[in-house]
PDB file of C-alpha atoms in Angstrom:
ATOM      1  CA  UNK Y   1     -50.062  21.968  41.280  1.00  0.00           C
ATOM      2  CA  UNK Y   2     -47.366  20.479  43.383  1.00  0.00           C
ATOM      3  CA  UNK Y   3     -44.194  22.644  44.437  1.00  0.00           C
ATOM      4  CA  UNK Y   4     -40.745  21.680  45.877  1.00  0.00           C
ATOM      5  CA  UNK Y   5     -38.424  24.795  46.878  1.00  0.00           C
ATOM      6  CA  UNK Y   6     -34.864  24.374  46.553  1.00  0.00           C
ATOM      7  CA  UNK Y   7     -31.594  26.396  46.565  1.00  0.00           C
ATOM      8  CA  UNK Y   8     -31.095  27.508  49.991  1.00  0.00           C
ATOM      9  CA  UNK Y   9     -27.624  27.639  51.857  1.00  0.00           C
ATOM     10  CA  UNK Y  10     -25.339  29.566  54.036  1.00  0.00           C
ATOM     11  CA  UNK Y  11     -24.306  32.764  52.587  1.00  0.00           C
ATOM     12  CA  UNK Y  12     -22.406  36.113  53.711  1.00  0.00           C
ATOM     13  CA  UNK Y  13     -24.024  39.583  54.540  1.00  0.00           C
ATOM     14  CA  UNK Y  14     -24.095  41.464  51.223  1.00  0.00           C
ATOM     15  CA  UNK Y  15     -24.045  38.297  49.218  1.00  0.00           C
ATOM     16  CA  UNK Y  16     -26.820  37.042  46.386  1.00  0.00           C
ATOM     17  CA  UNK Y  17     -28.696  33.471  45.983  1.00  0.00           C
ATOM     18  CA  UNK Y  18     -31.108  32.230  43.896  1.00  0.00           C
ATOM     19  CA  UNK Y  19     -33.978  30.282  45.297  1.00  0.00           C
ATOM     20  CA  UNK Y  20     -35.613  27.639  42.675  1.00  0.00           C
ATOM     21  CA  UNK Y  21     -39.490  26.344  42.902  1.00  0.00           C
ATOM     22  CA  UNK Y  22     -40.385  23.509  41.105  1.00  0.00           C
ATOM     23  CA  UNK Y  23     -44.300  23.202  40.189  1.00  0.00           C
ATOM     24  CA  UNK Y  24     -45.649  20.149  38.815  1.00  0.00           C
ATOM     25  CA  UNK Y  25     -49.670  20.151  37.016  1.00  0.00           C
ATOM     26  CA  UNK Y  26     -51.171  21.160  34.267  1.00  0.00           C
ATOM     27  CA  UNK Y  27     -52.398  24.265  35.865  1.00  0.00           C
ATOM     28  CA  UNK Y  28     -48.669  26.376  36.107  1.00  0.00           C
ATOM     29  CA  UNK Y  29     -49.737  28.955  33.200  1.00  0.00           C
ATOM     30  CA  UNK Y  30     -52.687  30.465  34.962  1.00  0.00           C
ATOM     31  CA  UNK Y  31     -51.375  30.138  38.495  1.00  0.00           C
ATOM     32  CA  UNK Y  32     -50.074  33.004  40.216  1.00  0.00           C
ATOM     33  CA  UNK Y  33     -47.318  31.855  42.576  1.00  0.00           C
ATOM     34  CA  UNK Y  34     -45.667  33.526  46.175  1.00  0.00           C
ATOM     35  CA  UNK Y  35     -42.408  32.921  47.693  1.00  0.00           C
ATOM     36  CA  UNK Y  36     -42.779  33.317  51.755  1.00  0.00           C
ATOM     37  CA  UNK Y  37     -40.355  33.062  54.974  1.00  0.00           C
ATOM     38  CA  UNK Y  38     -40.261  31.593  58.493  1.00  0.00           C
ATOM     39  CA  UNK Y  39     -37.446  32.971  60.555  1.00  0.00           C
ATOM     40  CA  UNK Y  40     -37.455  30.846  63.706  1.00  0.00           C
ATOM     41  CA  UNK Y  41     -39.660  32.038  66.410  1.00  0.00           C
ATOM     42  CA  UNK Y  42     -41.638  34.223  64.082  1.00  0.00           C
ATOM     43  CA  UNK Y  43     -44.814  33.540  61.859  1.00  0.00           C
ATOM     44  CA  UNK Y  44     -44.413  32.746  58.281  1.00  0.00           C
ATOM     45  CA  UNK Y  45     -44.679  35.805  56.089  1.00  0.00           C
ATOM     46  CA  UNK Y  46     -45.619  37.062  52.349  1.00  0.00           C
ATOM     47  CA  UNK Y  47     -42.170  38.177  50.732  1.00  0.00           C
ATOM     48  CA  UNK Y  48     -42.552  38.249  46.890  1.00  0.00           C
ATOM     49  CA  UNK Y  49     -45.515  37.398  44.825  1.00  0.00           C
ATOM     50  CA  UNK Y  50     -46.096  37.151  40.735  1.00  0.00           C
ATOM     51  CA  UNK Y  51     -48.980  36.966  38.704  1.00  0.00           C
ATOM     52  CA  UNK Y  52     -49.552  34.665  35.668  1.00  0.00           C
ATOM     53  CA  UNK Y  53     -49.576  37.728  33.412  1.00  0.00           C
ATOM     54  CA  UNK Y  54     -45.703  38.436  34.935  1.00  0.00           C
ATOM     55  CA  UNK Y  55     -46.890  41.460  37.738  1.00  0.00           C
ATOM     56  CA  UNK Y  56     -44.620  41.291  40.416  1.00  0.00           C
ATOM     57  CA  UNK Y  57     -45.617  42.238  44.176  1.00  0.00           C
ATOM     58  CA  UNK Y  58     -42.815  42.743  47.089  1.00  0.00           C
ATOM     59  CA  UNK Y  59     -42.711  43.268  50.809  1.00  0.00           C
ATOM     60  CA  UNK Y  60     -41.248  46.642  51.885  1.00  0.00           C
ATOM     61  CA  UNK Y  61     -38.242  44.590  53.313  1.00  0.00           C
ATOM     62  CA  UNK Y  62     -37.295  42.848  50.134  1.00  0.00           C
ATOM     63  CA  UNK Y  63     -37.905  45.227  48.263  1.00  0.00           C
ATOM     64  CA  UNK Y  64     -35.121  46.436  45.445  1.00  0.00           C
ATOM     65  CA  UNK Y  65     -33.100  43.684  46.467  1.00  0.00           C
ATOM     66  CA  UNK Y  66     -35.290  40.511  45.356  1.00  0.00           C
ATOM     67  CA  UNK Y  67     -36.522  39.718  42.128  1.00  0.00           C
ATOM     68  CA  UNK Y  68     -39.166  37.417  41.860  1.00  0.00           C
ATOM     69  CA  UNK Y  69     -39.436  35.274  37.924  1.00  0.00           C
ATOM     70  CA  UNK Y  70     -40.899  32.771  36.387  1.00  0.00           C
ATOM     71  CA  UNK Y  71     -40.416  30.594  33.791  1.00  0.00           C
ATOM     72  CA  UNK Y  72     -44.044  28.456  32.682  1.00  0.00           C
ATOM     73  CA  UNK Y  73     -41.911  26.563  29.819  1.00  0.00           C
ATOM     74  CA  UNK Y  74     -39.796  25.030  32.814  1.00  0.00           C
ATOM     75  CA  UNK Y  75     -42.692  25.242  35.018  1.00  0.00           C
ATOM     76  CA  UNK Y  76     -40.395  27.425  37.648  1.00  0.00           C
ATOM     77  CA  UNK Y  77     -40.028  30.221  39.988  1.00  0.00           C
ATOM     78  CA  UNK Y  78     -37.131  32.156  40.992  1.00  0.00           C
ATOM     79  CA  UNK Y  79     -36.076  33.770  43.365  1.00  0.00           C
ATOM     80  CA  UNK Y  80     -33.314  36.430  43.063  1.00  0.00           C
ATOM     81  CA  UNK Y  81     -32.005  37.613  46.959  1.00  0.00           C
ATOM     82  CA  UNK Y  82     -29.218  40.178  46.464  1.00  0.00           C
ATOM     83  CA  UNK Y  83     -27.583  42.421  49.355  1.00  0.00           C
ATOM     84  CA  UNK Y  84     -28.929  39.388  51.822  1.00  0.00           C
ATOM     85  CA  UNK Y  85     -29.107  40.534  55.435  1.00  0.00           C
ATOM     86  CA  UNK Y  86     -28.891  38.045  58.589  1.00  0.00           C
ATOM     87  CA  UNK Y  87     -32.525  39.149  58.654  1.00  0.00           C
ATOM     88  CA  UNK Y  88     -33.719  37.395  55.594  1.00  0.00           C
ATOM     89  CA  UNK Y  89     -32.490  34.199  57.188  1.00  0.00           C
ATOM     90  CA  UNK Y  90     -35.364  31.720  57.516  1.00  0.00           C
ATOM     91  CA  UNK Y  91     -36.826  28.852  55.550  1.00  0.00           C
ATOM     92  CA  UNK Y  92     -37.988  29.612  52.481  1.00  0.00           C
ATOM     93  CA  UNK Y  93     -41.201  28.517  51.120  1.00  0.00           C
ATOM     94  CA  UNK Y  94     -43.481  28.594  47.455  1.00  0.00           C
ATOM     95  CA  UNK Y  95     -47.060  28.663  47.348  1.00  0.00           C
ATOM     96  CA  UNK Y  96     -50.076  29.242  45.417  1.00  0.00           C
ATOM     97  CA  UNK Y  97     -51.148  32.739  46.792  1.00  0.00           C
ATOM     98  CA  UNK Y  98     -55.296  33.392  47.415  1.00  0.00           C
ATOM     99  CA  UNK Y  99     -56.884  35.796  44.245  1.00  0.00           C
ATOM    100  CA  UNK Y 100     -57.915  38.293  47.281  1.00  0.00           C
ATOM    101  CA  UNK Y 101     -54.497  37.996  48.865  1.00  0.00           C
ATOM    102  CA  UNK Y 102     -50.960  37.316  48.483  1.00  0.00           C
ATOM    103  CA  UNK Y 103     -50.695  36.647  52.324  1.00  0.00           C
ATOM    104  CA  UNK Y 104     -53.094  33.596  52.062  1.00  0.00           C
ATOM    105  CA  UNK Y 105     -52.416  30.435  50.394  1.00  0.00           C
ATOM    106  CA  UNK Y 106     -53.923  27.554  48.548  1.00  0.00           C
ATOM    107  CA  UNK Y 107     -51.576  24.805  48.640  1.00  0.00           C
ATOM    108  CA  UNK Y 108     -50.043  22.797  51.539  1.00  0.00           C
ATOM    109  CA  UNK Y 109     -46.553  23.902  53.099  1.00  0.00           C
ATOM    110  CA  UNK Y 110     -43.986  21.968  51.876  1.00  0.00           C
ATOM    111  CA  UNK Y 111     -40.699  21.397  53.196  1.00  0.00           C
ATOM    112  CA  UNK Y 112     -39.140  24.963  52.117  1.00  0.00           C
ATOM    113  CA  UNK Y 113     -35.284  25.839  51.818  1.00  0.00           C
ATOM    114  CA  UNK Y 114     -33.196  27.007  54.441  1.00  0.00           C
ATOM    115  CA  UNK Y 115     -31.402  30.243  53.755  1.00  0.00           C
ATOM    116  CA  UNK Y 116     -28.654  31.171  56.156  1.00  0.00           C
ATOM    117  CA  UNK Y 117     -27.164  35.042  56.518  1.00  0.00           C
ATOM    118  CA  UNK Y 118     -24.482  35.005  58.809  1.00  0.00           C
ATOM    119  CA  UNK Y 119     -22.958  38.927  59.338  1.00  0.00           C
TER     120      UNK Y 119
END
């Protein structure tokens, strides 16, 4: 499976975006997929991860304010920021996540999707 992440921008403190990965394969029903960040000058880190049944998994600091979806007819997943922070800004990536661990990955980086919080 091939993924392209998409829907980044510059957005308010308090405000909500929607971050879009695009998969492409055969494989998409029985993958379980990750969205992950990259603020500059830090490592890249686990934020949201969902299984192929639909079980959702979030880091403490996302959590209750993004929603993680997918949709395996559109071969998709979503990612729903509300109440952003100028924390959560970073580039935002999609991955394959590891069976033992969401904080692992199977899948090269792509290019990810800069999301901007100013305060």
């Amino acid at each position: 499976v091939q993924l392209q992440a998409s829907g980044g921008g510059l957005v308010q403190a308090g405000e909500s975006l929607t971050l879009s990965c695009a998969a492409s394969g055969s494989t998409f029903r029985r993958n379980d997929f990750g969205w992950y960040r990259q603020a500059p000058g830090q490592t890249r880190e686990w934020v949201a991860s969902i299984s192929s049944g639909g079980d959702t998994n979030y880091a403490d600091s996302v959590k209750g304010r993004f929603t993680i979806s997918r949709d395996n007819a559109k071969k998709t997943v979503s990612l729903q920021m509300s109440s952003l922070k100028p924390d959560d800004t970073a580039v935002y990536y999609c991955n394959v996540p590891t069976t033992y661990s969401p904080h692992y990955v199977t899948k090269p980086w792509g290019r990810g999707t800069q999301v901007t919080v100013s305060s």
